[in-house]
mmCIF file with all atom_site columns, C-alpha atoms in Angstrom:
data_model
loop_
_atom_site.group_PDB
_atom_site.id
_atom_site.type_symbol
_atom_site.label_atom_id
_atom_site.label_alt_id
_atom_site.label_comp_id
_atom_site.label_asym_id
_atom_site.label_entity_id
_atom_site.label_seq_id
_atom_site.pdbx_PDB_ins_code
_atom_site.Cartn_x
_atom_site.Cartn_y
_atom_site.Cartn_z
_atom_site.occupancy
_atom_site.B_iso_or_equiv
_atom_site.pdbx_formal_charge
_atom_site.auth_seq_id
_atom_site.auth_comp_id
_atom_site.auth_asym_id
_atom_site.auth_atom_id
_atom_site.pdbx_PDB_model_num
ATOM 1   C CA . MET A 1 1   ? 17.379  -7.100  -4.196  1.00 44.00 ? 1   MET A CA 1
ATOM 2   C CA . SER A 1 2   ? 15.802  -7.552  -0.781  1.00 49.00 ? 2   SER A CA 1
ATOM 3   C CA . ASP A 1 3   ? 12.268  -6.584  0.228   1.00 75.00 ? 3   ASP A CA 1
ATOM 4   C CA . GLU A 1 4   ? 13.745  -4.695  3.208   1.00 84.00 ? 4   GLU A CA 1
ATOM 5   C CA . GLY A 1 5   ? 14.152  -1.660  0.960   1.00 94.00 ? 5   GLY A CA 1
ATOM 6   C CA . LYS A 1 6   ? 10.499  -1.628  -0.149  1.00 97.00 ? 6   LYS A CA 1
ATOM 7   C CA . LEU A 1 7   ? 8.169   1.013   1.265   1.00 97.00 ? 7   LEU A CA 1
ATOM 8   C CA . PHE A 1 8   ? 4.400   1.360   1.154   1.00 97.00 ? 8   PHE A CA 1
ATOM 9   C CA . VAL A 1 9   ? 3.169   4.933   0.547   1.00 98.00 ? 9   VAL A CA 1
ATOM 10  C CA . GLY A 1 10  ? -0.513  5.566   1.259   1.00 97.00 ? 10  GLY A CA 1
ATOM 11  C CA . GLY A 1 11  ? -2.775  8.605   1.169   1.00 97.00 ? 11  GLY A CA 1
ATOM 12  C CA . LEU A 1 12  ? -1.459  9.808   -2.171  1.00 98.00 ? 12  LEU A CA 1
ATOM 13  C CA . ASN A 1 13  ? -3.200  12.521  -4.140  1.00 97.00 ? 13  ASN A CA 1
ATOM 14  C CA . PHE A 1 14  ? -4.860  10.818  -7.113  1.00 96.00 ? 14  PHE A CA 1
ATOM 15  C CA . ASP A 1 15  ? -2.853  13.108  -9.404  1.00 96.00 ? 15  ASP A CA 1
ATOM 16  C CA . THR A 1 16  ? 0.511   12.036  -7.931  1.00 96.00 ? 16  THR A CA 1
ATOM 17  C CA . ASP A 1 17  ? 2.304   9.880   -10.472 1.00 96.00 ? 17  ASP A CA 1
ATOM 18  C CA . GLU A 1 18  ? 5.392   7.684   -10.331 1.00 97.00 ? 18  GLU A CA 1
ATOM 19  C CA . GLN A 1 19  ? 7.695   10.411  -11.641 1.00 96.00 ? 19  GLN A CA 1
ATOM 20  C CA . SER A 1 20  ? 6.694   12.981  -9.002  1.00 95.00 ? 20  SER A CA 1
ATOM 21  C CA . LEU A 1 21  ? 6.887   10.344  -6.251  1.00 96.00 ? 21  LEU A CA 1
ATOM 22  C CA . GLU A 1 22  ? 10.393  9.387   -7.382  1.00 97.00 ? 22  GLU A CA 1
ATOM 23  C CA . GLU A 1 23  ? 11.466  13.044  -7.419  1.00 97.00 ? 23  GLU A CA 1
ATOM 24  C CA . VAL A 1 24  ? 10.391  13.484  -3.793  1.00 97.00 ? 24  VAL A CA 1
ATOM 25  C CA . PHE A 1 25  ? 11.938  10.244  -2.483  1.00 98.00 ? 25  PHE A CA 1
ATOM 26  C CA . SER A 1 26  ? 15.137  10.149  -4.573  1.00 97.00 ? 26  SER A CA 1
ATOM 27  C CA . LYS A 1 27  ? 16.893  12.570  -2.233  1.00 97.00 ? 27  LYS A CA 1
ATOM 28  C CA . TYR A 1 28  ? 17.093  9.725   0.310   1.00 97.00 ? 28  TYR A CA 1
ATOM 29  C CA . GLY A 1 29  ? 18.986  7.331   -1.960  1.00 97.00 ? 29  GLY A CA 1
ATOM 30  C CA . GLN A 1 30  ? 19.079  5.306   -5.166  1.00 97.00 ? 30  GLN A CA 1
ATOM 31  C CA . ILE A 1 31  ? 15.619  4.060   -6.146  1.00 97.00 ? 31  ILE A CA 1
ATOM 32  C CA . ALA A 1 32  ? 15.200  0.739   -7.936  1.00 97.00 ? 32  ALA A CA 1
ATOM 33  C CA . GLU A 1 33  ? 11.452  0.984   -8.635  1.00 97.00 ? 33  GLU A CA 1
ATOM 34  C CA . VAL A 1 34  ? 8.448   3.256   -8.075  1.00 98.00 ? 34  VAL A CA 1
ATOM 35  C CA . LYS A 1 35  ? 4.928   1.933   -8.591  1.00 97.00 ? 35  LYS A CA 1
ATOM 36  C CA . VAL A 1 36  ? 1.667   3.838   -8.115  1.00 97.00 ? 36  VAL A CA 1
ATOM 37  C CA . ILE A 1 37  ? -1.143  1.286   -7.986  1.00 97.00 ? 37  ILE A CA 1
ATOM 38  C CA . LYS A 1 38  ? -3.916  1.936   -10.493 1.00 97.00 ? 38  LYS A CA 1
ATOM 39  C CA . ASP A 1 39  ? -7.447  0.679   -10.886 1.00 96.00 ? 39  ASP A CA 1
ATOM 40  C CA . ARG A 1 40  ? -7.480  -2.155  -13.387 1.00 95.00 ? 40  ARG A CA 1
ATOM 41  C CA . ASP A 1 41  ? -10.518 -0.853  -15.269 1.00 96.00 ? 41  ASP A CA 1
ATOM 42  C CA . THR A 1 42  ? -10.148 2.941   -15.179 1.00 96.00 ? 42  THR A CA 1
ATOM 43  C CA . MET A 1 43  ? -6.328  3.146   -14.849 1.00 95.00 ? 43  MET A CA 1
ATOM 44  C CA . ALA A 1 44  ? -6.864  5.899   -12.244 1.00 95.00 ? 44  ALA A CA 1
ATOM 45  C CA . SER A 1 45  ? -4.588  5.970   -9.208  1.00 96.00 ? 45  SER A CA 1
ATOM 46  C CA . ARG A 1 46  ? -5.901  4.093   -6.181  1.00 97.00 ? 46  ARG A CA 1
ATOM 47  C CA . GLY A 1 47  ? -4.084  6.510   -3.855  1.00 97.00 ? 47  GLY A CA 1
ATOM 48  C CA . PHE A 1 48  ? -1.158  4.342   -2.811  1.00 97.00 ? 48  PHE A CA 1
ATOM 49  C CA . GLY A 1 49  ? 2.030   2.890   -4.151  1.00 97.00 ? 49  GLY A CA 1
ATOM 50  C CA . PHE A 1 50  ? 5.418   1.353   -3.448  1.00 97.00 ? 50  PHE A CA 1
ATOM 51  C CA . ILE A 1 51  ? 8.975   2.598   -3.608  1.00 98.00 ? 51  ILE A CA 1
ATOM 52  C CA . THR A 1 52  ? 11.894  0.181   -3.625  1.00 97.00 ? 52  THR A CA 1
ATOM 53  C CA . PHE A 1 53  ? 15.305  1.538   -2.650  1.00 97.00 ? 53  PHE A CA 1
ATOM 54  C CA . GLU A 1 54  ? 18.562  -0.159  -3.646  1.00 97.00 ? 54  GLU A CA 1
ATOM 55  C CA . ASN A 1 55  ? 19.792  0.200   -0.055  1.00 97.00 ? 55  ASN A CA 1
ATOM 56  C CA . PRO A 1 56  ? 17.502  -0.747  2.893   1.00 96.00 ? 56  PRO A CA 1
ATOM 57  C CA . ASP A 1 57  ? 19.158  1.971   5.038   1.00 97.00 ? 57  ASP A CA 1
ATOM 58  C CA . ASP A 1 58  ? 17.990  4.585   2.527   1.00 97.00 ? 58  ASP A CA 1
ATOM 59  C CA . ALA A 1 59  ? 14.457  3.183   2.782   1.00 97.00 ? 59  ALA A CA 1
ATOM 60  C CA . ARG A 1 60  ? 14.541  3.535   6.575   1.00 96.00 ? 60  ARG A CA 1
ATOM 61  C CA . ASP A 1 61  ? 15.765  7.130   6.261   1.00 97.00 ? 61  ASP A CA 1
ATOM 62  C CA . ALA A 1 62  ? 13.002  7.947   3.772   1.00 97.00 ? 62  ALA A CA 1
ATOM 63  C CA . LEU A 1 63  ? 10.362  6.351   6.005   1.00 97.00 ? 63  LEU A CA 1
ATOM 64  C CA . GLN A 1 64  ? 11.426  8.401   9.027   1.00 97.00 ? 64  GLN A CA 1
ATOM 65  C CA . ALA A 1 65  ? 11.673  11.624  7.041   1.00 97.00 ? 65  ALA A CA 1
ATOM 66  C CA . MET A 1 66  ? 8.517   11.326  4.913   1.00 97.00 ? 66  MET A CA 1
ATOM 67  C CA . ASN A 1 67  ? 5.903   9.591   7.093   1.00 97.00 ? 67  ASN A CA 1
ATOM 68  C CA . GLY A 1 68  ? 3.184   12.155  7.821   1.00 97.00 ? 68  GLY A CA 1
ATOM 69  C CA . LYS A 1 69  ? 4.534   14.697  5.324   1.00 97.00 ? 69  LYS A CA 1
ATOM 70  C CA . SER A 1 70  ? 2.496   16.293  2.558   1.00 96.00 ? 70  SER A CA 1
ATOM 71  C CA . ILE A 1 71  ? 2.847   15.561  -1.165  1.00 95.00 ? 71  ILE A CA 1
ATOM 72  C CA . ASP A 1 72  ? 0.636   17.356  -3.683  1.00 95.00 ? 72  ASP A CA 1
ATOM 73  C CA . GLY A 1 73  ? -1.578  18.660  -0.875  1.00 96.00 ? 73  GLY A CA 1
ATOM 74  C CA . ARG A 1 74  ? -2.209  15.279  0.805   1.00 96.00 ? 74  ARG A CA 1
ATOM 75  C CA . GLN A 1 75  ? -0.664  13.931  4.010   1.00 97.00 ? 75  GLN A CA 1
ATOM 76  C CA . ILE A 1 76  ? 0.955   10.597  3.218   1.00 98.00 ? 76  ILE A CA 1
ATOM 77  C CA . ARG A 1 77  ? 1.624   7.515   5.317   1.00 97.00 ? 77  ARG A CA 1
ATOM 78  C CA . VAL A 1 78  ? 4.889   5.675   4.759   1.00 97.00 ? 78  VAL A CA 1
ATOM 79  C CA . ASP A 1 79  ? 5.536   2.214   6.155   1.00 96.00 ? 79  ASP A CA 1
ATOM 80  C CA . HIS A 1 80  ? 7.647   -0.823  5.376   1.00 94.00 ? 80  HIS A CA 1
ATOM 81  C CA . ALA A 1 81  ? 5.917   -2.961  2.754   1.00 93.00 ? 81  ALA A CA 1
ATOM 82  C CA . GLU A 1 82  ? 5.115   -6.303  4.335   1.00 82.00 ? 82  GLU A CA 1
ATOM 83  C CA . LYS A 1 83  ? 4.951   -9.431  2.250   1.00 75.00 ? 83  LYS A CA 1
ATOM 84  C CA . LYS A 1 84  ? 1.518   -10.931 2.757   1.00 63.00 ? 84  LYS A CA 1
ATOM 85  C CA . SER A 1 85  ? 1.327   -14.619 3.502   1.00 58.00 ? 85  SER A CA 1
ATOM 86  C CA . GLY A 1 86  ? -0.911  -16.986 1.585   1.00 54.00 ? 86  GLY A CA 1
ATOM 87  C CA . GLY A 1 87  ? -1.371  -15.388 -1.780  1.00 51.00 ? 87  GLY A CA 1
ATOM 88  C CA . GLY A 1 88  ? 0.846   -12.520 -2.668  1.00 51.00 ? 88  GLY A CA 1
ATOM 89  C CA . GLY A 1 89  ? 0.765   -8.805  -2.672  1.00 54.00 ? 89  GLY A CA 1
ATOM 90  C CA . TYR A 1 90  ? 2.319   -6.317  -0.303  1.00 52.00 ? 90  TYR A CA 1
ATOM 91  C CA . GLY A 1 91  ? 0.782   -4.236  2.419   1.00 52.00 ? 91  GLY A CA 1
ATOM 92  C CA . GLY A 1 92  ? 1.720   -1.294  4.514   1.00 53.00 ? 92  GLY A CA 1
ATOM 93  C CA . GLY A 1 93  ? 1.360   -2.134  8.174   1.00 52.00 ? 93  GLY A CA 1
ATOM 94  C CA . ARG A 1 94  ? -2.211  -3.114  8.942   1.00 47.00 ? 94  ARG A CA 1
ATOM 95  C CA . GLY A 1 95  ? -3.775  -3.005  5.533   1.00 47.00 ? 95  GLY A CA 1
ATOM 96  C CA . GLY A 1 96  ? -2.605  -2.379  2.092   1.00 48.00 ? 96  GLY A CA 1
ATOM 97  C CA . TYR A 1 97  ? -2.548  -3.680  -1.346  1.00 47.00 ? 97  TYR A CA 1
ATOM 98  C CA . GLY A 1 98  ? -3.196  -7.390  -1.627  1.00 46.00 ? 98  GLY A CA 1
ATOM 99  C CA . ARG A 1 99  ? -3.997  -9.945  -4.261  1.00 44.00 ? 99  ARG A CA 1
ATOM 100 C CA . GLY A 1 100 ? -5.275  -13.414 -3.621  1.00 43.00 ? 100 GLY A CA 1
ATOM 101 C CA . ARG A 1 101 ? -6.134  -14.447 -0.093  1.00 41.00 ? 101 ARG A CA 1
ATOM 102 C CA . GLY A 1 102 ? -4.955  -12.236 2.726   1.00 44.00 ? 102 GLY A CA 1
ATOM 103 C CA . GLY A 1 103 ? -5.332  -8.841  1.100   1.00 44.00 ? 103 GLY A CA 1
ATOM 104 C CA . GLY A 1 104 ? -6.597  -5.693  2.725   1.00 45.00 ? 104 GLY A CA 1
ATOM 105 C CA . GLY A 1 105 ? -10.002 -4.135  2.394   1.00 43.00 ? 105 GLY A CA 1
ATOM 106 C CA . TYR A 1 106 ? -11.997 -0.910  2.409   1.00 42.00 ? 106 TYR A CA 1
ATOM 107 C CA . GLY A 1 107 ? -13.618 1.014   5.224   1.00 42.00 ? 107 GLY A CA 1
ATOM 108 C CA . SER A 1 108 ? -14.123 -0.177  8.747   1.00 38.00 ? 108 SER A CA 1
ATOM 109 C CA . ARG A 1 109 ? -15.817 -3.573  8.549   1.00 38.00 ? 109 ARG A CA 1
ATOM 110 C CA . GLN A 1 110 ? -15.145 -6.937  6.966   1.00 40.00 ? 110 GLN A CA 1
ATOM 111 C CA . TYR A 1 111 ? -17.783 -8.833  5.043   1.00 40.00 ? 111 TYR A CA 1
ATOM 112 C CA . ASP A 1 112 ? -17.301 -12.559 5.460   1.00 43.00 ? 112 ASP A CA 1
ATOM 113 C CA . SER A 1 113 ? -19.002 -14.199 2.496   1.00 40.00 ? 113 SER A CA 1
ATOM 114 C CA . ARG A 1 114 ? -18.242 -17.687 3.804   1.00 41.00 ? 114 ARG A CA 1
ATOM 115 C CA . ALA A 1 115 ? -20.283 -17.233 6.963   1.00 43.00 ? 115 ALA A CA 1
ATOM 116 C CA . ASP A 1 116 ? -23.766 -16.358 5.744   1.00 42.00 ? 116 ASP A CA 1
ATOM 117 C CA . GLY A 1 117 ? -22.807 -12.799 4.916   1.00 43.00 ? 117 GLY A CA 1
ATOM 118 C CA . TYR A 1 118 ? -22.225 -11.229 8.309   1.00 40.00 ? 118 TYR A CA 1
ATOM 119 C CA . TYR A 1 119 ? -19.770 -8.433  9.082   1.00 39.00 ? 119 TYR A CA 1
ATOM 120 C CA . ARG A 1 120 ? -16.651 -8.864  11.169  1.00 39.00 ? 120 ARG A CA 1
ATOM 121 C CA . GLY A 1 121 ? -13.251 -7.302  11.626  1.00 41.00 ? 121 GLY A CA 1
ATOM 122 C CA . ASP A 1 122 ? -12.135 -3.906  10.439  1.00 40.00 ? 122 ASP A CA 1
ATOM 123 C CA . SER A 1 123 ? -12.324 -3.864  6.670   1.00 39.00 ? 123 SER A CA 1
ATOM 124 C CA . TYR A 1 124 ? -14.779 -4.587  3.925   1.00 38.00 ? 124 TYR A CA 1
ATOM 125 C CA . SER A 1 125 ? -13.216 -7.197  1.702   1.00 37.00 ? 125 SER A CA 1
ATOM 126 C CA . ARG A 1 126 ? -14.079 -7.837  -1.902  1.00 41.00 ? 126 ARG A CA 1
ATOM 127 C CA . GLY A 1 127 ? -14.266 -11.624 -1.954  1.00 41.00 ? 127 GLY A CA 1
ATOM 128 C CA . ARG A 1 128 ? -10.769 -13.062 -2.301  1.00 42.00 ? 128 ARG A CA 1
ATOM 129 C CA . GLY A 1 129 ? -9.319  -9.785  -3.484  1.00 45.00 ? 129 GLY A CA 1
ATOM 130 C CA . GLY A 1 130 ? -7.857  -7.126  -1.352  1.00 46.00 ? 130 GLY A CA 1
ATOM 131 C CA . GLY A 1 131 ? -7.746  -3.415  -1.269  1.00 47.00 ? 131 GLY A CA 1
ATOM 132 C CA . TYR A 1 132 ? -6.485  -0.439  0.604   1.00 46.00 ? 132 TYR A CA 1
ATOM 133 C CA . GLY A 1 133 ? -6.974  0.293   4.285   1.00 48.00 ? 133 GLY A CA 1
ATOM 134 C CA . GLY A 1 134 ? -8.245  -1.444  7.359   1.00 46.00 ? 134 GLY A CA 1
ATOM 135 C CA . ARG A 1 135 ? -6.863  -4.627  8.807   1.00 44.00 ? 135 ARG A CA 1
ATOM 136 C CA . SER A 1 136 ? -6.238  -7.614  6.616   1.00 42.00 ? 136 SER A CA 1
ATOM 137 C CA . SER A 1 137 ? -8.423  -10.137 8.344   1.00 40.00 ? 137 SER A CA 1
ATOM 138 C CA . TYR A 1 138 ? -9.944  -12.173 5.511   1.00 41.00 ? 138 TYR A CA 1
ATOM 139 C CA . GLN A 1 139 ? -9.110  -15.836 6.125   1.00 38.00 ? 139 GLN A CA 1
#
């Protein structure tokens, strides 16, 4: 199974679960996996997830049809999931879910803990971790 069929879905309602996400996207083709990312401590949705289609063409169709649409009262963003270099995780376009080095971040500024604690870039990073949103500029 190729990563070409994997989509990032952001802006999810915190009540949207994997089953409801699969119901919405399954009309575009056979789905191999649906994953809503949850907070490790609270197990609450973090507002984004991933959908992997068996066929990459189905993923492209779903992206074109669903990007900017509304699910459970929230406008979603759909993008191809991009494999992050240097440490794992996937992201959607400019930010996204990341683990290890090279993840995303929160908000609009990046905190660089290696350079005497000044801000730079577009996202606030949590050390080596990642997060949702902004540009992934932690190096």
